[in-house]
């Protein structure tokens, strides 16, 4: 493809994207295709001769869109949001054009340096303690990882390295294998499944602890678990505090957990994958009280901050525990400026990395912090409107306090009737929700996902839920 054709193709695609997104509300949110739908729609083998780009454009609706779940439709209320904005899409185009692999500073200085500064901008927007920020001149700093799951694993490996070194000094007679077999980490029973997975991948024990009646992990519970494990000869080394659990958007008591971790020299990691974006609004920062006691902090701008996937922001007070833990230094990756700027390959699991800071830069400049705050506040207000509709109907109840853009609700009555209700709602095909279950109570989750969602969309989703409920109740 030559430049002239590229320009035509890209312009046609920009038009298509804008049409798609601006009219997304009119599409069926989940497609009605069956597994295997796609293979018969395209040839069995790759074409031998080139085709015109117009032929590809012609196939987008037929082949692709017929099987797309429209995550950015205001009718999509499942999981948590994933972000999408025009500045971010354009930044990804530029990233694709530069197409560098920024594993070291010299591999593309702008890629590393813009990331360092963007992580400072973001950290300041959240009012993170200065120990996390590179601009404070200390050791700390931020890095963009692909996902929160990777971040939890990377933090666990840092915690493991720090504890191994301490214990080796205290017990030079113990072997590495002996120490490893004693390490134990902790999280809320409601922590994301990626935390358990990080334990499995990291080869260490992780205990899921009981939460209180607000689904919050409390300091006292952690303290008891740690004391018990120490009595049994184990070595507590890592705690994950969740701010905004996936099941019901509950918040761990970070301040209390921080005190326990500090007293026992245990690494405290904060997983604020979804809710972290809300901390750019000062009125929600009470939910991260105690953050100064954490060793690492993470949230996903790719969830709720208008930056397209993938962009998971991680800050570390002492990156050296990660950098040293993963340090393998072949000659072909060395360069003369080593040590004067981060070589991000040491901060992550893969070697290769894309120029992801561009999309943060574009989004922050083209929206301004003020409009991103407005976006968060509007989505929380929409969740509160939906909560009110539920509360005003005596057939429904709310399962969890609504603090962010997620409403956990259910029909008063059995789990079975709520399971039937969810099947009915999704079966009607107008809106899409997923359920959750906490302490054996099954409920439905309505997340405000699309940046296009308006008050009228909330009312139409509610109408859909109410009608489905009436059908189900009539049948029962
Ligand atoms: N942690 C929490 C609290 C989440 O809600 C999620 C996903 O929704 C994750 C971690 C995993 O995020 P990722 O897909 O970025 O790994």
Tab-separated table of C-alpha atoms and ligand atoms in Angstrom:
chain	number	residue	atom	x	y	z
A	1	UNK	CA	0.000	0.000	0.000
A	2	UNK	CA	1.327	3.420	-0.987
A	3	UNK	CA	0.912	6.649	1.006
A	4	UNK	CA	-1.883	8.004	-1.187
A	5	UNK	CA	-3.949	4.860	-0.702
A	6	UNK	CA	-3.149	4.813	3.011
A	7	UNK	CA	-4.534	8.330	3.366
A	8	UNK	CA	-7.763	7.376	1.591
A	9	UNK	CA	-8.119	4.201	3.640
A	10	UNK	CA	-7.409	5.969	6.926
A	11	UNK	CA	-9.852	8.777	6.107
A	12	UNK	CA	-12.552	6.286	5.199
A	13	UNK	CA	-11.865	4.430	8.437
A	14	UNK	CA	-12.026	7.636	10.497
A	15	UNK	CA	-15.455	8.332	8.949
A	16	UNK	CA	-16.574	4.791	9.632
A	17	UNK	CA	-15.402	4.927	13.276
A	18	UNK	CA	-17.196	8.207	13.950
A	19	UNK	CA	-20.417	6.858	12.376
A	20	UNK	CA	-20.099	3.628	14.329
A	21	UNK	CA	-19.588	5.292	17.694
A	22	UNK	CA	-22.105	8.104	17.285
A	23	UNK	CA	-24.852	5.624	16.321
A	24	UNK	CA	-23.815	2.750	18.560
A	25	UNK	CA	-26.950	3.075	20.660
A	26	UNK	CA	-29.027	1.729	17.743
A	27	UNK	CA	-27.102	-1.537	17.438
A	28	UNK	CA	-28.099	-4.774	19.154
A	29	UNK	CA	-25.787	-4.791	22.152
A	30	UNK	CA	-24.900	-8.523	22.080
A	31	UNK	CA	-24.931	-10.213	18.662
A	32	UNK	CA	-27.173	-13.218	18.089
A	33	UNK	CA	-24.485	-15.250	16.276
A	34	UNK	CA	-23.598	-18.817	17.266
A	35	UNK	CA	-20.070	-20.194	17.842
A	36	UNK	CA	-18.377	-20.810	14.503
A	37	UNK	CA	-20.378	-18.074	12.743
A	38	UNK	CA	-17.332	-16.420	11.194
A	39	UNK	CA	-15.427	-19.130	9.320
A	40	UNK	CA	-18.043	-19.583	6.558
A	41	UNK	CA	-18.055	-15.816	5.965
A	42	UNK	CA	-14.447	-15.597	4.742
A	43	UNK	CA	-12.273	-17.743	2.446
A	44	UNK	CA	-10.490	-20.807	3.821
A	45	UNK	CA	-7.070	-19.388	2.940
A	46	UNK	CA	-5.297	-16.047	2.815
A	47	UNK	CA	-5.579	-14.323	-0.587
A	48	UNK	CA	-2.610	-14.836	-2.879
A	49	UNK	CA	-3.088	-11.540	-4.726
A	50	UNK	CA	-3.647	-8.179	-3.022
A	51	UNK	CA	-7.187	-6.900	-2.673
A	52	UNK	CA	-8.283	-3.242	-2.691
A	53	UNK	CA	-8.853	-1.620	0.702
A	54	UNK	CA	-12.420	-0.913	-0.307
A	55	UNK	CA	-13.070	-4.681	-0.331
A	56	UNK	CA	-11.899	-4.847	3.257
A	57	UNK	CA	-14.114	-1.917	4.233
A	58	UNK	CA	-17.047	-3.667	2.563
A	59	UNK	CA	-16.563	-6.701	4.804
A	60	UNK	CA	-16.447	-4.931	8.143
A	61	UNK	CA	-20.202	-4.914	8.720
A	62	UNK	CA	-20.792	-8.385	7.264
A	63	UNK	CA	-17.921	-10.243	8.957
A	64	UNK	CA	-16.892	-8.232	11.983
A	65	UNK	CA	-19.771	-6.114	13.216
A	66	UNK	CA	-22.219	-8.990	12.924
A	67	UNK	CA	-20.284	-10.650	15.749
A	68	UNK	CA	-19.271	-7.678	17.903
A	69	UNK	CA	-20.510	-7.118	21.447
A	70	UNK	CA	-20.829	-3.352	21.629
A	71	UNK	CA	-19.054	-2.438	24.869
A	72	UNK	CA	-19.555	1.263	24.182
A	73	UNK	CA	-23.291	1.094	23.752
A	74	UNK	CA	-25.269	2.769	26.547
A	75	UNK	CA	-27.180	-0.550	26.663
A	76	UNK	CA	-24.030	-2.389	27.782
A	77	UNK	CA	-23.935	-2.633	31.589
A	78	UNK	CA	-21.759	-5.716	32.123
A	79	UNK	CA	-18.417	-6.079	33.961
A	80	UNK	CA	-16.764	-2.676	34.405
A	81	UNK	CA	-16.360	-0.066	31.677
A	82	UNK	CA	-13.504	-0.173	29.202
A	83	UNK	CA	-12.511	3.252	27.976
A	84	UNK	CA	-12.853	4.672	24.485
A	85	UNK	CA	-12.243	8.185	23.197
A	86	UNK	CA	-11.282	9.860	19.940
A	87	UNK	CA	-7.983	11.357	21.208
A	88	UNK	CA	-6.921	7.929	22.413
A	89	UNK	CA	-7.792	6.254	19.098
A	90	UNK	CA	-5.746	8.870	17.223
A	91	UNK	CA	-2.817	8.433	19.628
A	92	UNK	CA	-2.871	4.700	18.919
A	93	UNK	CA	-2.572	5.510	15.212
A	94	UNK	CA	0.568	7.516	15.886
A	95	UNK	CA	1.923	4.815	18.171
A	96	UNK	CA	1.330	2.357	15.326
A	97	UNK	CA	3.200	4.622	12.925
A	98	UNK	CA	6.220	5.123	15.169
A	99	UNK	CA	6.043	1.424	16.053
A	100	UNK	CA	9.067	1.476	18.324
A	101	UNK	CA	9.720	-1.101	21.021
A	102	UNK	CA	10.678	1.051	23.975
A	103	UNK	CA	12.394	-1.505	26.191
A	104	UNK	CA	15.349	0.764	27.019
A	105	UNK	CA	15.806	4.538	27.010
A	106	UNK	CA	17.960	4.439	23.884
A	107	UNK	CA	15.472	2.160	22.087
A	108	UNK	CA	13.324	5.330	21.791
A	109	UNK	CA	14.011	8.101	24.324
A	110	UNK	CA	10.633	9.826	23.773
A	111	UNK	CA	8.801	6.595	24.560
A	112	UNK	CA	10.430	6.306	27.986
A	113	UNK	CA	10.521	9.995	28.818
A	114	UNK	CA	6.898	10.770	27.944
A	115	UNK	CA	5.874	7.768	30.062
A	116	UNK	CA	7.842	9.031	33.074
A	117	UNK	CA	6.196	12.459	32.820
A	118	UNK	CA	2.683	11.102	32.112
A	119	UNK	CA	2.918	8.880	35.176
A	120	UNK	CA	3.793	11.995	37.184
A	121	UNK	CA	0.879	13.930	35.674
A	122	UNK	CA	-1.507	11.080	36.497
A	123	UNK	CA	-0.075	10.611	39.987
A	124	UNK	CA	-0.514	14.322	40.695
A	125	UNK	CA	-4.092	14.179	39.392
A	126	UNK	CA	-4.828	11.458	41.964
A	127	UNK	CA	-2.854	13.319	44.627
A	128	UNK	CA	-0.666	10.285	45.252
A	129	UNK	CA	2.043	10.770	47.892
A	130	UNK	CA	5.174	12.296	46.362
A	131	UNK	CA	7.206	9.167	47.208
A	132	UNK	CA	5.469	7.529	44.223
A	133	UNK	CA	6.403	10.260	41.762
A	134	UNK	CA	9.597	10.531	39.710
A	135	UNK	CA	9.358	14.348	39.752
A	136	UNK	CA	9.924	14.363	43.516
A	137	UNK	CA	13.553	13.422	42.840
A	138	UNK	CA	13.464	10.314	45.010
A	139	UNK	CA	13.588	6.683	44.051
A	140	UNK	CA	9.872	6.249	43.244
A	141	UNK	CA	8.128	6.382	39.900
A	142	UNK	CA	5.442	5.018	37.637
A	143	UNK	CA	5.227	2.643	34.724
A	144	UNK	CA	2.483	1.681	32.274
A	145	UNK	CA	1.715	-2.031	32.276
A	146	UNK	CA	-0.807	-3.836	30.101
A	147	UNK	CA	-3.292	-4.938	32.752
A	148	UNK	CA	-3.994	-4.840	36.477
A	149	UNK	CA	-3.361	-8.599	36.565
A	150	UNK	CA	0.217	-8.084	35.390
A	151	UNK	CA	0.665	-5.323	37.955
A	152	UNK	CA	-0.478	-7.547	40.842
A	153	UNK	CA	2.026	-10.194	39.759
A	154	UNK	CA	4.869	-7.698	39.294
A	155	UNK	CA	4.202	-6.209	42.759
A	156	UNK	CA	4.110	-9.715	44.249
A	157	UNK	CA	7.499	-10.479	42.711
A	158	UNK	CA	8.893	-7.249	44.167
A	159	UNK	CA	7.495	-8.124	47.585
A	160	UNK	CA	9.002	-11.579	47.305
A	161	UNK	CA	12.444	-10.184	46.414
A	162	UNK	CA	12.375	-7.710	49.320
A	163	UNK	CA	11.331	-10.335	51.864
A	164	UNK	CA	13.781	-12.947	50.560
A	165	UNK	CA	16.650	-10.531	51.070
A	166	UNK	CA	15.551	-9.619	54.613
A	167	UNK	CA	15.012	-13.221	55.687
A	168	UNK	CA	18.302	-14.373	54.158
A	169	UNK	CA	20.092	-11.769	56.269
A	170	UNK	CA	18.232	-12.879	59.412
A	171	UNK	CA	18.645	-16.620	58.701
A	172	UNK	CA	21.722	-17.261	56.545
A	173	UNK	CA	21.351	-20.958	57.368
A	174	UNK	CA	17.973	-21.234	55.524
A	175	UNK	CA	17.936	-22.177	51.829
A	176	UNK	CA	15.933	-20.185	49.262
A	177	UNK	CA	13.528	-23.090	48.860
A	178	UNK	CA	12.937	-23.182	52.624
A	179	UNK	CA	12.194	-19.469	52.724
A	180	UNK	CA	9.917	-19.611	49.664
A	181	UNK	CA	7.853	-22.393	51.194
A	182	UNK	CA	7.128	-20.164	54.208
A	183	UNK	CA	6.020	-17.037	52.323
A	184	UNK	CA	2.337	-16.138	52.607
A	185	UNK	CA	0.286	-13.263	51.174
A	186	UNK	CA	-3.247	-11.990	51.901
A	187	UNK	CA	-6.240	-10.428	50.203
A	188	UNK	CA	-9.971	-9.950	50.648
A	189	UNK	CA	-12.106	-12.959	49.713
A	190	UNK	CA	-13.677	-10.553	47.211
A	191	UNK	CA	-10.343	-9.609	45.585
A	192	UNK	CA	-10.187	-10.087	41.815
A	193	UNK	CA	-9.339	-13.594	40.584
A	194	UNK	CA	-6.061	-12.195	39.189
A	195	UNK	CA	-4.751	-11.910	42.767
A	196	UNK	CA	-5.149	-15.635	43.373
A	197	UNK	CA	-3.570	-16.209	39.972
A	198	UNK	CA	-0.588	-13.995	40.856
A	199	UNK	CA	-0.006	-16.284	43.861
A	200	UNK	CA	-0.113	-19.374	41.651
A	201	UNK	CA	2.195	-17.837	39.043
A	202	UNK	CA	4.549	-16.539	41.725
A	203	UNK	CA	4.664	-19.928	43.469
A	204	UNK	CA	3.581	-18.633	46.887
A	205	UNK	CA	0.665	-19.162	49.246
A	206	UNK	CA	-2.089	-16.544	49.231
A	207	UNK	CA	-4.854	-16.497	51.829
A	208	UNK	CA	-8.295	-15.041	51.063
A	209	UNK	CA	-9.585	-13.400	54.217
A	210	UNK	CA	-13.107	-12.798	55.448
A	211	UNK	CA	-14.553	-9.334	54.928
A	212	UNK	CA	-16.908	-7.432	57.208
A	213	UNK	CA	-20.608	-6.908	56.453
A	214	UNK	CA	-19.717	-4.157	53.963
A	215	UNK	CA	-17.435	-6.523	52.005
A	216	UNK	CA	-14.412	-4.643	53.325
A	217	UNK	CA	-11.216	-6.331	54.544
A	218	UNK	CA	-10.417	-4.862	57.961
A	219	UNK	CA	-7.107	-4.395	59.766
A	220	UNK	CA	-8.093	-6.614	62.674
A	221	UNK	CA	-8.823	-9.573	60.376
A	222	UNK	CA	-5.464	-9.159	58.648
A	223	UNK	CA	-3.673	-8.793	61.983
A	224	UNK	CA	-5.194	-12.044	63.292
A	225	UNK	CA	-4.262	-13.948	60.115
A	226	UNK	CA	-0.689	-12.650	60.193
A	227	UNK	CA	-0.261	-13.453	63.910
A	228	UNK	CA	-1.591	-16.968	63.367
A	229	UNK	CA	0.753	-17.567	60.417
A	230	UNK	CA	3.789	-16.244	62.284
A	231	UNK	CA	2.961	-18.593	65.182
A	232	UNK	CA	2.929	-21.419	62.616
A	233	UNK	CA	6.381	-20.498	61.308
A	234	UNK	CA	5.232	-18.792	58.102
A	235	UNK	CA	6.521	-15.478	56.727
A	236	UNK	CA	3.851	-12.895	55.773
A	237	UNK	CA	5.184	-10.845	52.840
A	238	UNK	CA	2.405	-9.360	50.646
A	239	UNK	CA	-1.052	-7.852	51.049
A	240	UNK	CA	-3.354	-6.720	48.254
A	241	UNK	CA	-5.904	-4.089	49.284
A	242	UNK	CA	-8.758	-3.742	46.808
A	243	UNK	CA	-10.369	-0.348	46.338
A	244	UNK	CA	-13.507	-1.139	44.351
A	245	UNK	CA	-14.028	-4.904	44.227
A	246	UNK	CA	-15.221	-6.407	40.969
A	247	UNK	CA	-18.226	-8.172	42.512
A	248	UNK	CA	-19.782	-5.190	44.232
A	249	UNK	CA	-17.351	-2.220	44.225
A	250	UNK	CA	-16.584	-2.487	47.950
A	251	UNK	CA	-13.532	-0.832	49.486
A	252	UNK	CA	-10.998	-2.405	51.835
A	253	UNK	CA	-10.000	-0.432	54.937
A	254	UNK	CA	-6.698	0.680	53.420
A	255	UNK	CA	-5.655	2.840	56.367
A	256	UNK	CA	-6.047	-0.066	58.818
A	257	UNK	CA	-4.341	-2.564	56.502
A	258	UNK	CA	-1.491	-0.081	56.058
A	259	UNK	CA	-0.815	0.052	59.809
A	260	UNK	CA	-0.650	-3.740	60.031
A	261	UNK	CA	1.664	-3.998	57.008
A	262	UNK	CA	4.005	-1.313	58.274
A	263	UNK	CA	4.311	-2.937	61.702
A	264	UNK	CA	5.267	-6.275	60.104
A	265	UNK	CA	7.328	-5.023	57.144
A	266	UNK	CA	4.816	-6.549	54.710
A	267	UNK	CA	4.498	-5.110	51.154
A	268	UNK	CA	1.127	-3.428	50.657
A	269	UNK	CA	-0.201	-3.267	47.098
A	270	UNK	CA	-3.341	-1.314	46.190
A	271	UNK	CA	-5.559	-2.647	43.397
A	272	UNK	CA	-7.868	0.213	42.422
A	273	UNK	CA	-8.268	-1.061	38.847
A	274	UNK	CA	-11.721	0.436	38.269
A	275	UNK	CA	-12.381	2.907	41.092
A	276	UNK	CA	-8.937	4.539	40.951
A	277	UNK	CA	-10.039	6.898	38.170
A	278	UNK	CA	-12.532	8.479	40.591
A	279	UNK	CA	-9.679	9.691	42.802
A	280	UNK	CA	-9.019	12.469	40.302
A	281	UNK	CA	-12.104	14.005	41.949
A	282	UNK	CA	-11.082	15.239	45.411
A	283	UNK	CA	-14.457	14.255	46.933
A	284	UNK	CA	-13.671	10.527	46.420
A	285	UNK	CA	-10.151	10.528	47.853
A	286	UNK	CA	-11.475	9.613	51.315
A	287	UNK	CA	-11.764	6.101	49.880
A	288	UNK	CA	-7.979	5.879	49.489
A	289	UNK	CA	-7.140	7.172	52.957
A	290	UNK	CA	-3.908	5.507	54.057
A	291	UNK	CA	-2.429	5.312	50.545
A	292	UNK	CA	0.825	6.756	51.896
A	293	UNK	CA	1.352	3.414	53.713
A	294	UNK	CA	1.296	1.430	50.443
A	295	UNK	CA	4.377	0.217	48.566
A	296	UNK	CA	2.681	0.051	45.174
A	297	UNK	CA	-0.522	1.453	43.685
A	298	UNK	CA	-2.434	0.595	40.529
A	299	UNK	CA	-5.446	1.755	38.555
A	300	UNK	CA	-6.548	1.272	34.951
A	301	UNK	CA	-6.988	4.462	32.925
A	302	UNK	CA	-8.217	1.969	30.317
A	303	UNK	CA	-11.266	1.269	32.423
A	304	UNK	CA	-12.783	4.584	33.359
A	305	UNK	CA	-10.473	7.385	32.290
A	306	UNK	CA	-11.109	7.569	28.536
A	307	UNK	CA	-7.785	5.949	27.560
A	308	UNK	CA	-8.292	2.918	25.312
A	309	UNK	CA	-7.073	-0.536	26.373
A	310	UNK	CA	-4.300	-1.286	27.254
A	311	UNK	CA	-3.101	1.149	29.869
A	312	UNK	CA	-2.661	0.067	33.478
A	313	UNK	CA	-0.877	2.632	35.637
A	314	UNK	CA	1.449	1.341	38.349
A	315	UNK	CA	3.495	3.333	40.848
A	316	UNK	CA	6.220	2.027	43.124
A	317	UNK	CA	7.950	3.707	46.021
A	318	UNK	CA	11.010	1.484	45.577
A	319	UNK	CA	11.152	0.186	42.006
A	320	UNK	CA	14.558	-1.336	42.760
A	321	UNK	CA	12.870	-4.447	44.191
A	322	UNK	CA	11.311	-5.079	40.769
A	323	UNK	CA	14.213	-3.823	38.682
A	324	UNK	CA	16.714	-5.987	40.553
A	325	UNK	CA	14.416	-9.007	40.729
A	326	UNK	CA	14.085	-9.199	36.934
A	327	UNK	CA	17.543	-7.987	35.958
A	328	UNK	CA	19.064	-9.952	33.120
A	329	UNK	CA	21.532	-7.859	31.165
A	330	UNK	CA	22.636	-9.154	27.739
A	331	UNK	CA	25.160	-7.049	25.846
A	332	UNK	CA	22.767	-6.230	23.006
A	333	UNK	CA	20.409	-4.429	25.408
A	334	UNK	CA	23.094	-2.342	27.145
A	335	UNK	CA	23.620	1.329	26.282
A	336	UNK	CA	25.855	4.224	27.321
A	337	UNK	CA	23.145	6.169	29.176
A	338	UNK	CA	22.197	3.325	31.522
A	339	UNK	CA	21.208	4.566	34.976
A	340	UNK	CA	20.287	8.123	33.950
A	341	UNK	CA	16.680	7.256	32.933
A	342	UNK	CA	14.534	4.176	33.554
A	343	UNK	CA	14.993	1.204	31.272
A	344	UNK	CA	11.404	0.032	31.528
A	345	UNK	CA	12.230	-3.511	30.418
A	346	UNK	CA	13.300	-4.102	34.034
A	347	UNK	CA	9.921	-2.941	35.415
A	348	UNK	CA	7.757	-5.495	33.623
A	349	UNK	CA	7.505	-9.129	32.544
A	350	UNK	CA	7.803	-8.877	28.733
A	351	UNK	CA	10.724	-7.189	27.020
A	352	UNK	CA	8.737	-5.390	24.331
A	353	UNK	CA	6.475	-2.431	25.050
A	354	UNK	CA	4.402	-0.040	22.953
A	355	UNK	CA	4.339	3.757	23.052
A	356	UNK	CA	1.301	3.820	25.339
A	357	UNK	CA	1.960	7.150	27.039
A	358	UNK	CA	0.904	8.928	23.837
A	359	UNK	CA	-2.719	8.071	24.483
A	360	UNK	CA	-2.574	9.421	28.037
A	361	UNK	CA	-0.961	12.619	26.742
A	362	UNK	CA	-3.546	13.103	23.985
A	363	UNK	CA	-6.492	12.387	26.301
A	364	UNK	CA	-5.282	14.696	29.075
A	365	UNK	CA	-4.577	17.543	26.665
A	366	UNK	CA	-7.723	17.237	24.583
A	367	UNK	CA	-10.136	16.776	27.486
A	368	UNK	CA	-8.334	18.627	30.274
A	369	UNK	CA	-8.515	17.266	33.817
A	370	UNK	CA	-11.739	19.191	34.379
A	371	UNK	CA	-13.669	17.298	31.700
A	372	UNK	CA	-12.366	13.945	32.868
A	373	UNK	CA	-13.619	14.805	36.354
A	374	UNK	CA	-16.969	15.767	34.784
A	375	UNK	CA	-17.083	12.397	33.024
A	376	UNK	CA	-16.557	10.501	36.306
A	377	UNK	CA	-19.061	12.637	38.213
A	378	UNK	CA	-21.683	12.274	35.504
A	379	UNK	CA	-21.352	8.491	35.434
A	380	UNK	CA	-21.644	8.269	39.219
A	381	UNK	CA	-24.738	10.516	39.113
A	382	UNK	CA	-26.268	8.197	36.478
A	383	UNK	CA	-25.640	5.198	38.745
A	384	UNK	CA	-27.345	7.078	41.570
A	385	UNK	CA	-30.349	7.775	39.310
A	386	UNK	CA	-30.638	4.074	38.599
A	387	UNK	CA	-30.274	3.279	42.307
A	388	UNK	CA	-33.166	5.652	43.041
A	389	UNK	CA	-35.380	3.936	40.458
A	390	UNK	CA	-34.696	0.612	42.199
A	391	UNK	CA	-35.321	2.029	45.647
A	392	UNK	CA	-38.599	3.587	44.549
A	393	UNK	CA	-39.891	0.191	43.472
A	394	UNK	CA	-40.763	-2.003	46.420
A	395	UNK	CA	-40.102	-5.195	44.446
A	396	UNK	CA	-36.368	-4.400	44.287
A	397	UNK	CA	-33.548	-3.990	46.784
A	398	UNK	CA	-29.985	-2.671	46.615
A	399	UNK	CA	-27.236	-5.101	47.641
A	400	UNK	CA	-24.286	-2.719	48.090
A	401	UNK	CA	-23.946	0.970	48.825
A	402	UNK	CA	-23.533	2.821	45.514
A	403	UNK	CA	-20.296	4.817	45.657
A	404	UNK	CA	-19.098	4.648	42.043
A	405	UNK	CA	-20.756	3.847	38.682
A	406	UNK	CA	-21.949	0.373	39.673
A	407	UNK	CA	-25.355	-0.571	41.071
A	408	UNK	CA	-25.804	-4.016	42.650
A	409	UNK	CA	-29.507	-4.774	42.855
A	410	UNK	CA	-31.917	-7.693	43.023
A	411	UNK	CA	-35.557	-8.593	43.211
A	412	UNK	CA	-36.531	-9.150	46.837
A	413	UNK	CA	-36.743	-12.921	47.073
A	414	UNK	CA	-34.751	-16.000	46.197
A	415	UNK	CA	-31.552	-16.390	44.216
A	416	UNK	CA	-33.495	-18.529	41.750
A	417	UNK	CA	-35.877	-15.762	40.834
A	418	UNK	CA	-32.974	-13.371	40.305
A	419	UNK	CA	-31.196	-15.892	38.091
A	420	UNK	CA	-34.389	-16.200	36.039
A	421	UNK	CA	-34.626	-12.414	35.878
A	422	UNK	CA	-31.093	-12.061	34.535
A	423	UNK	CA	-31.684	-14.742	31.923
A	424	UNK	CA	-34.871	-12.966	30.887
A	425	UNK	CA	-33.223	-9.537	30.647
A	426	UNK	CA	-30.284	-10.774	28.588
A	427	UNK	CA	-32.541	-13.044	26.542
A	428	UNK	CA	-34.655	-10.090	25.418
A	429	UNK	CA	-31.440	-8.742	23.889
A	430	UNK	CA	-31.968	-5.021	24.513
A	431	UNK	CA	-29.476	-4.545	27.352
A	432	UNK	CA	-26.642	-6.630	28.734
A	433	UNK	CA	-25.836	-7.283	32.406
A	434	UNK	CA	-23.775	-9.818	34.349
A	435	UNK	CA	-24.538	-11.169	37.829
A	436	UNK	CA	-22.458	-11.648	40.916
A	437	UNK	CA	-22.781	-13.589	44.141
A	438	UNK	CA	-21.442	-12.618	47.534
A	439	UNK	CA	-22.012	-14.723	50.659
A	440	UNK	CA	-24.502	-16.819	48.710
A	441	UNK	CA	-26.623	-13.835	47.736
A	442	UNK	CA	-27.084	-13.639	43.969
A	443	UNK	CA	-27.579	-10.162	42.553
A	444	UNK	CA	-27.422	-8.263	39.269
A	445	UNK	CA	-24.774	-5.662	38.492
A	446	UNK	CA	-25.587	-2.622	36.408
A	447	UNK	CA	-22.410	-0.750	35.479
A	448	UNK	CA	-22.459	2.575	33.674
A	449	UNK	CA	-20.047	1.725	30.901
A	450	UNK	CA	-20.485	3.955	27.873
A	451	UNK	CA	-19.389	7.577	27.698
A	452	UNK	CA	-22.534	8.103	25.604
A	453	UNK	CA	-24.869	7.140	28.473
A	454	UNK	CA	-27.508	9.752	29.295
A	455	UNK	CA	-30.324	9.907	31.848
A	456	UNK	CA	-32.786	8.740	29.146
A	457	UNK	CA	-30.674	5.590	28.617
A	458	UNK	CA	-30.883	4.808	32.318
A	459	UNK	CA	-34.659	5.100	32.130
A	460	UNK	CA	-34.852	2.798	29.110
A	461	UNK	CA	-32.592	0.230	30.804
A	462	UNK	CA	-34.758	0.435	33.906
A	463	UNK	CA	-37.921	-0.009	31.810
A	464	UNK	CA	-36.388	-3.123	30.271
A	465	UNK	CA	-35.520	-4.523	33.714
A	466	UNK	CA	-38.924	-3.686	35.160
A	467	UNK	CA	-40.797	-5.304	32.279
A	468	UNK	CA	-38.614	-8.403	32.494
A	469	UNK	CA	-39.255	-8.559	36.245
A	470	UNK	CA	-43.008	-8.275	35.743
A	471	UNK	CA	-42.938	-11.162	33.274
A	472	UNK	CA	-40.883	-13.317	35.633
A	473	UNK	CA	-43.022	-12.510	38.663
A	474	UNK	CA	-46.228	-13.211	36.726
A	475	UNK	CA	-44.887	-16.627	35.699
A	476	UNK	CA	-43.913	-17.418	39.293
B	1	LIG	N1	-8.732	-5.869	39.799
B	1	LIG	C1	-9.995	-5.434	39.828
B	1	LIG	C2	-10.554	-4.845	41.094
B	1	LIG	C3	-10.792	-5.523	38.679
B	1	LIG	O1	-12.063	-5.105	38.714
B	1	LIG	C4	-10.248	-6.087	37.510
B	1	LIG	C5	-11.066	-6.229	36.287
B	1	LIG	O2	-12.184	-5.833	36.193
B	1	LIG	C6	-8.920	-6.525	37.545
B	1	LIG	C7	-8.194	-6.402	38.698
B	1	LIG	C8	-8.278	-7.140	36.337
B	1	LIG	O3	-8.024	-6.122	35.420
B	1	LIG	P1	-7.160	-6.393	34.102
B	1	LIG	O4	-8.115	-6.895	33.079
B	1	LIG	O5	-6.587	-5.039	33.766
B	1	LIG	O6	-6.119	-7.385	34.443
